[in-house]
Amino acid sequence: MIKKYRVIGVFLLLFFFTMNGVAGFNNSPGQLKEIYDINHKKRKLVISDKTYLMPISLTVYKLDRGAKKPRKVNRYALKKGQKVYINTSIRNSRPYVNEILIMAK
Protein backbone atom coordinates (compact mmCIF):
# COMPACT_ATOMS: atom_id res chain seq x y z
CA MET A 1 0.00 0.00 0.00
CA ILE A 2 2.82 2.43 0.88
CA LYS A 3 4.66 1.65 -2.37
CA LYS A 4 1.53 2.51 -4.33
CA TYR A 5 1.34 5.98 -2.71
CA ARG A 6 5.05 6.56 -3.27
CA VAL A 7 4.72 5.75 -6.97
CA ILE A 8 1.70 8.05 -7.28
CA GLY A 9 3.53 10.81 -5.38
CA VAL A 10 6.62 10.54 -7.58
CA PHE A 11 4.46 10.56 -10.70
CA LEU A 12 2.59 13.68 -9.54
CA LEU A 13 5.84 15.49 -8.70
CA LEU A 14 7.33 14.68 -12.10
CA PHE A 15 4.14 15.73 -13.84
CA PHE A 16 3.99 19.02 -11.89
CA PHE A 17 7.61 19.97 -12.60
CA THR A 18 7.31 19.00 -16.26
CA MET A 19 4.15 21.05 -16.78
CA ASN A 20 5.56 23.98 -14.79
CA GLY A 21 8.63 24.02 -17.02
CA VAL A 22 6.59 23.83 -20.21
CA ALA A 23 4.02 26.45 -19.23
CA GLY A 24 6.36 28.86 -17.48
CA PHE A 25 9.19 29.18 -20.00
CA ASN A 26 9.11 30.26 -23.60
CA ASN A 27 12.38 29.29 -25.25
CA SER A 28 11.35 29.85 -28.87
CA PRO A 29 12.78 32.96 -30.51
CA GLY A 30 9.37 33.96 -31.85
CA GLN A 31 8.76 37.12 -33.82
CA LEU A 32 10.62 40.39 -33.87
CA LYS A 33 8.81 42.67 -31.41
CA GLU A 34 8.94 46.39 -30.71
CA ILE A 35 9.53 48.09 -27.35
CA TYR A 36 6.65 50.49 -26.70
CA ASP A 37 7.66 51.78 -23.28
CA ILE A 38 10.38 51.19 -20.70
CA ASN A 39 10.67 52.29 -17.07
CA HIS A 40 14.05 51.54 -15.49
CA LYS A 41 13.07 52.73 -12.00
CA LYS A 42 10.09 50.39 -11.73
CA ARG A 43 11.85 47.77 -13.91
CA LYS A 44 8.86 47.48 -16.27
CA LEU A 45 9.01 46.87 -19.99
CA VAL A 46 6.07 47.10 -22.41
CA ILE A 47 6.50 45.00 -25.54
CA SER A 48 3.63 44.47 -27.98
CA ASP A 49 1.00 45.74 -25.50
CA LYS A 50 2.15 43.34 -22.76
CA THR A 51 3.96 44.47 -19.60
CA TYR A 52 6.95 42.46 -18.40
CA LEU A 53 9.08 42.84 -15.28
CA MET A 54 12.85 43.04 -15.65
CA PRO A 55 14.70 41.03 -12.98
CA ILE A 56 18.13 42.04 -11.73
CA SER A 57 19.60 39.05 -13.57
CA LEU A 58 18.32 40.28 -16.96
CA THR A 59 20.80 39.73 -19.78
CA VAL A 60 20.67 42.00 -22.81
CA TYR A 61 22.55 41.34 -26.04
CA LYS A 62 22.93 43.64 -29.04
CA LEU A 63 23.55 42.37 -32.55
CA ASP A 64 25.25 45.01 -34.69
CA ARG A 65 25.26 44.99 -38.46
CA GLY A 66 28.01 42.80 -39.85
CA ALA A 67 28.74 41.21 -36.47
CA LYS A 68 28.91 37.43 -36.25
CA LYS A 69 27.74 37.18 -32.66
CA PRO A 70 25.90 39.53 -30.31
CA ARG A 71 27.71 41.45 -27.58
CA LYS A 72 26.47 41.76 -24.02
CA VAL A 73 25.23 45.21 -22.93
CA ASN A 74 23.44 46.50 -19.83
CA ARG A 75 19.70 47.05 -19.61
CA TYR A 76 20.05 50.81 -20.14
CA ALA A 77 20.78 50.09 -23.80
CA LEU A 78 17.06 49.38 -24.23
CA LYS A 79 15.26 52.29 -25.88
CA LYS A 80 11.72 52.94 -27.01
CA GLY A 81 11.05 51.83 -30.59
CA GLN A 82 13.79 49.18 -30.82
CA LYS A 83 13.12 45.81 -32.42
CA VAL A 84 13.93 42.90 -30.08
CA TYR A 85 13.62 39.16 -29.57
CA ILE A 86 12.68 38.20 -26.01
CA ASN A 87 12.89 35.10 -23.82
CA THR A 88 10.21 35.17 -21.12
CA SER A 89 9.11 33.18 -18.11
CA ILE A 90 6.24 33.33 -15.64
CA ARG A 91 7.10 33.40 -11.94
CA ASN A 92 4.55 33.96 -9.17
CA SER A 93 1.88 34.66 -11.81
CA ARG A 94 3.90 37.56 -13.21
CA PRO A 95 5.55 37.68 -16.64
CA TYR A 96 9.31 38.24 -16.50
CA VAL A 97 11.72 38.76 -19.36
CA ASN A 98 14.97 36.76 -18.98
CA GLU A 99 16.92 37.61 -22.12
CA ILE A 100 16.62 40.29 -24.76
CA LEU A 101 18.35 40.43 -28.14
CA ILE A 102 18.38 43.92 -29.66
CA MET A 103 18.54 44.02 -33.44
CA ALA A 104 20.44 46.83 -35.16
CA LYS A 105 18.47 49.23 -37.33
PDB file of C-alpha atoms in Angstrom:
ATOM      1  CA  MET A   1       0.000   0.000   0.000  1.00  0.00           C
ATOM      2  CA  ILE A   2       2.816   2.430   0.882  1.00  0.00           C
ATOM      3  CA  LYS A   3       4.663   1.651  -2.372  1.00  0.00           C
ATOM      4  CA  LYS A   4       1.535   2.511  -4.326  1.00  0.00           C
ATOM      5  CA  TYR A   5       1.338   5.978  -2.711  1.00  0.00           C
ATOM      6  CA  ARG A   6       5.054   6.564  -3.274  1.00  0.00           C
ATOM      7  CA  VAL A   7       4.715   5.754  -6.968  1.00  0.00           C
ATOM      8  CA  ILE A   8       1.696   8.048  -7.283  1.00  0.00           C
ATOM      9  CA  GLY A   9       3.531  10.810  -5.380  1.00  0.00           C
ATOM     10  CA  VAL A  10       6.620  10.545  -7.578  1.00  0.00           C
ATOM     11  CA  PHE A  11       4.458  10.560 -10.698  1.00  0.00           C
ATOM     12  CA  LEU A  12       2.587  13.678  -9.540  1.00  0.00           C
ATOM     13  CA  LEU A  13       5.840  15.493  -8.702  1.00  0.00           C
ATOM     14  CA  LEU A  14       7.333  14.683 -12.100  1.00  0.00           C
ATOM     15  CA  PHE A  15       4.138  15.732 -13.842  1.00  0.00           C
ATOM     16  CA  PHE A  16       3.990  19.018 -11.892  1.00  0.00           C
ATOM     17  CA  PHE A  17       7.614  19.974 -12.602  1.00  0.00           C
ATOM     18  CA  THR A  18       7.306  19.004 -16.260  1.00  0.00           C
ATOM     19  CA  MET A  19       4.152  21.054 -16.782  1.00  0.00           C
ATOM     20  CA  ASN A  20       5.564  23.976 -14.790  1.00  0.00           C
ATOM     21  CA  GLY A  21       8.630  24.022 -17.024  1.00  0.00           C
ATOM     22  CA  VAL A  22       6.594  23.831 -20.206  1.00  0.00           C
ATOM     23  CA  ALA A  23       4.019  26.447 -19.229  1.00  0.00           C
ATOM     24  CA  GLY A  24       6.361  28.861 -17.483  1.00  0.00           C
ATOM     25  CA  PHE A  25       9.185  29.182 -19.996  1.00  0.00           C
ATOM     26  CA  ASN A  26       9.107  30.265 -23.604  1.00  0.00           C
ATOM     27  CA  ASN A  27      12.376  29.295 -25.249  1.00  0.00           C
ATOM     28  CA  SER A  28      11.345  29.846 -28.866  1.00  0.00           C
ATOM     29  CA  PRO A  29      12.778  32.957 -30.509  1.00  0.00           C
ATOM     30  CA  GLY A  30       9.369  33.961 -31.848  1.00  0.00           C
ATOM     31  CA  GLN A  31       8.759  37.124 -33.815  1.00  0.00           C
ATOM     32  CA  LEU A  32      10.624  40.386 -33.866  1.00  0.00           C
ATOM     33  CA  LYS A  33       8.807  42.669 -31.414  1.00  0.00           C
ATOM     34  CA  GLU A  34       8.936  46.393 -30.713  1.00  0.00           C
ATOM     35  CA  ILE A  35       9.528  48.091 -27.355  1.00  0.00           C
ATOM     36  CA  TYR A  36       6.647  50.489 -26.703  1.00  0.00           C
ATOM     37  CA  ASP A  37       7.658  51.779 -23.276  1.00  0.00           C
ATOM     38  CA  ILE A  38      10.380  51.194 -20.701  1.00  0.00           C
ATOM     39  CA  ASN A  39      10.675  52.291 -17.071  1.00  0.00           C
ATOM     40  CA  HIS A  40      14.052  51.538 -15.492  1.00  0.00           C
ATOM     41  CA  LYS A  41      13.071  52.729 -12.000  1.00  0.00           C
ATOM     42  CA  LYS A  42      10.086  50.386 -11.732  1.00  0.00           C
ATOM     43  CA  ARG A  43      11.850  47.769 -13.914  1.00  0.00           C
ATOM     44  CA  LYS A  44       8.860  47.478 -16.273  1.00  0.00           C
ATOM     45  CA  LEU A  45       9.015  46.874 -19.986  1.00  0.00           C
ATOM     46  CA  VAL A  46       6.073  47.099 -22.411  1.00  0.00           C
ATOM     47  CA  ILE A  47       6.504  44.999 -25.544  1.00  0.00           C
ATOM     48  CA  SER A  48       3.627  44.468 -27.979  1.00  0.00           C
ATOM     49  CA  ASP A  49       1.005  45.741 -25.498  1.00  0.00           C
ATOM     50  CA  LYS A  50       2.151  43.341 -22.758  1.00  0.00           C
ATOM     51  CA  THR A  51       3.957  44.467 -19.603  1.00  0.00           C
ATOM     52  CA  TYR A  52       6.953  42.457 -18.396  1.00  0.00           C
ATOM     53  CA  LEU A  53       9.076  42.839 -15.284  1.00  0.00           C
ATOM     54  CA  MET A  54      12.849  43.038 -15.653  1.00  0.00           C
ATOM     55  CA  PRO A  55      14.702  41.035 -12.976  1.00  0.00           C
ATOM     56  CA  ILE A  56      18.126  42.038 -11.733  1.00  0.00           C
ATOM     57  CA  SER A  57      19.601  39.048 -13.568  1.00  0.00           C
ATOM     58  CA  LEU A  58      18.320  40.281 -16.962  1.00  0.00           C
ATOM     59  CA  THR A  59      20.805  39.730 -19.782  1.00  0.00           C
ATOM     60  CA  VAL A  60      20.670  42.000 -22.808  1.00  0.00           C
ATOM     61  CA  TYR A  61      22.549  41.341 -26.043  1.00  0.00           C
ATOM     62  CA  LYS A  62      22.930  43.635 -29.038  1.00  0.00           C
ATOM     63  CA  LEU A  63      23.546  42.367 -32.547  1.00  0.00           C
ATOM     64  CA  ASP A  64      25.247  45.015 -34.688  1.00  0.00           C
ATOM     65  CA  ARG A  65      25.264  44.985 -38.461  1.00  0.00           C
ATOM     66  CA  GLY A  66      28.013  42.803 -39.847  1.00  0.00           C
ATOM     67  CA  ALA A  67      28.743  41.208 -36.467  1.00  0.00           C
ATOM     68  CA  LYS A  68      28.912  37.429 -36.247  1.00  0.00           C
ATOM     69  CA  LYS A  69      27.737  37.176 -32.658  1.00  0.00           C
ATOM     70  CA  PRO A  70      25.900  39.531 -30.308  1.00  0.00           C
ATOM     71  CA  ARG A  71      27.708  41.448 -27.578  1.00  0.00           C
ATOM     72  CA  LYS A  72      26.472  41.760 -24.022  1.00  0.00           C
ATOM     73  CA  VAL A  73      25.231  45.214 -22.932  1.00  0.00           C
ATOM     74  CA  ASN A  74      23.445  46.496 -19.830  1.00  0.00           C
ATOM     75  CA  ARG A  75      19.699  47.051 -19.609  1.00  0.00           C
ATOM     76  CA  TYR A  76      20.046  50.806 -20.137  1.00  0.00           C
ATOM     77  CA  ALA A  77      20.785  50.085 -23.805  1.00  0.00           C
ATOM     78  CA  LEU A  78      17.064  49.379 -24.228  1.00  0.00           C
ATOM     79  CA  LYS A  79      15.261  52.290 -25.879  1.00  0.00           C
ATOM     80  CA  LYS A  80      11.719  52.939 -27.007  1.00  0.00           C
ATOM     81  CA  GLY A  81      11.045  51.828 -30.586  1.00  0.00           C
ATOM     82  CA  GLN A  82      13.794  49.178 -30.815  1.00  0.00           C
ATOM     83  CA  LYS A  83      13.120  45.806 -32.418  1.00  0.00           C
ATOM     84  CA  VAL A  84      13.926  42.900 -30.085  1.00  0.00           C
ATOM     85  CA  TYR A  85      13.622  39.164 -29.575  1.00  0.00           C
ATOM     86  CA  ILE A  86      12.680  38.195 -26.010  1.00  0.00           C
ATOM     87  CA  ASN A  87      12.894  35.104 -23.818  1.00  0.00           C
ATOM     88  CA  THR A  88      10.214  35.168 -21.124  1.00  0.00           C
ATOM     89  CA  SER A  89       9.113  33.182 -18.107  1.00  0.00           C
ATOM     90  CA  ILE A  90       6.245  33.332 -15.640  1.00  0.00           C
ATOM     91  CA  ARG A  91       7.098  33.398 -11.939  1.00  0.00           C
ATOM     92  CA  ASN A  92       4.549  33.955  -9.171  1.00  0.00           C
ATOM     93  CA  SER A  93       1.879  34.659 -11.806  1.00  0.00           C
ATOM     94  CA  ARG A  94       3.900  37.564 -13.212  1.00  0.00           C
ATOM     95  CA  PRO A  95       5.548  37.681 -16.637  1.00  0.00           C
ATOM     96  CA  TYR A  96       9.309  38.236 -16.503  1.00  0.00           C
ATOM     97  CA  VAL A  97      11.715  38.757 -19.361  1.00  0.00           C
ATOM     98  CA  ASN A  98      14.966  36.757 -18.980  1.00  0.00           C
ATOM     99  CA  GLU A  99      16.924  37.608 -22.120  1.00  0.00           C
ATOM    100  CA  ILE A 100      16.619  40.288 -24.765  1.00  0.00           C
ATOM    101  CA  LEU A 101      18.352  40.427 -28.144  1.00  0.00           C
ATOM    102  CA  ILE A 102      18.379  43.924 -29.657  1.00  0.00           C
ATOM    103  CA  MET A 103      18.536  44.019 -33.440  1.00  0.00           C
ATOM    104  CA  ALA A 104      20.444  46.834 -35.160  1.00  0.00           C
ATOM    105  CA  LYS A 105      18.473  49.234 -37.330  1.00  0.00           C
TER     106      LYS A 105
END
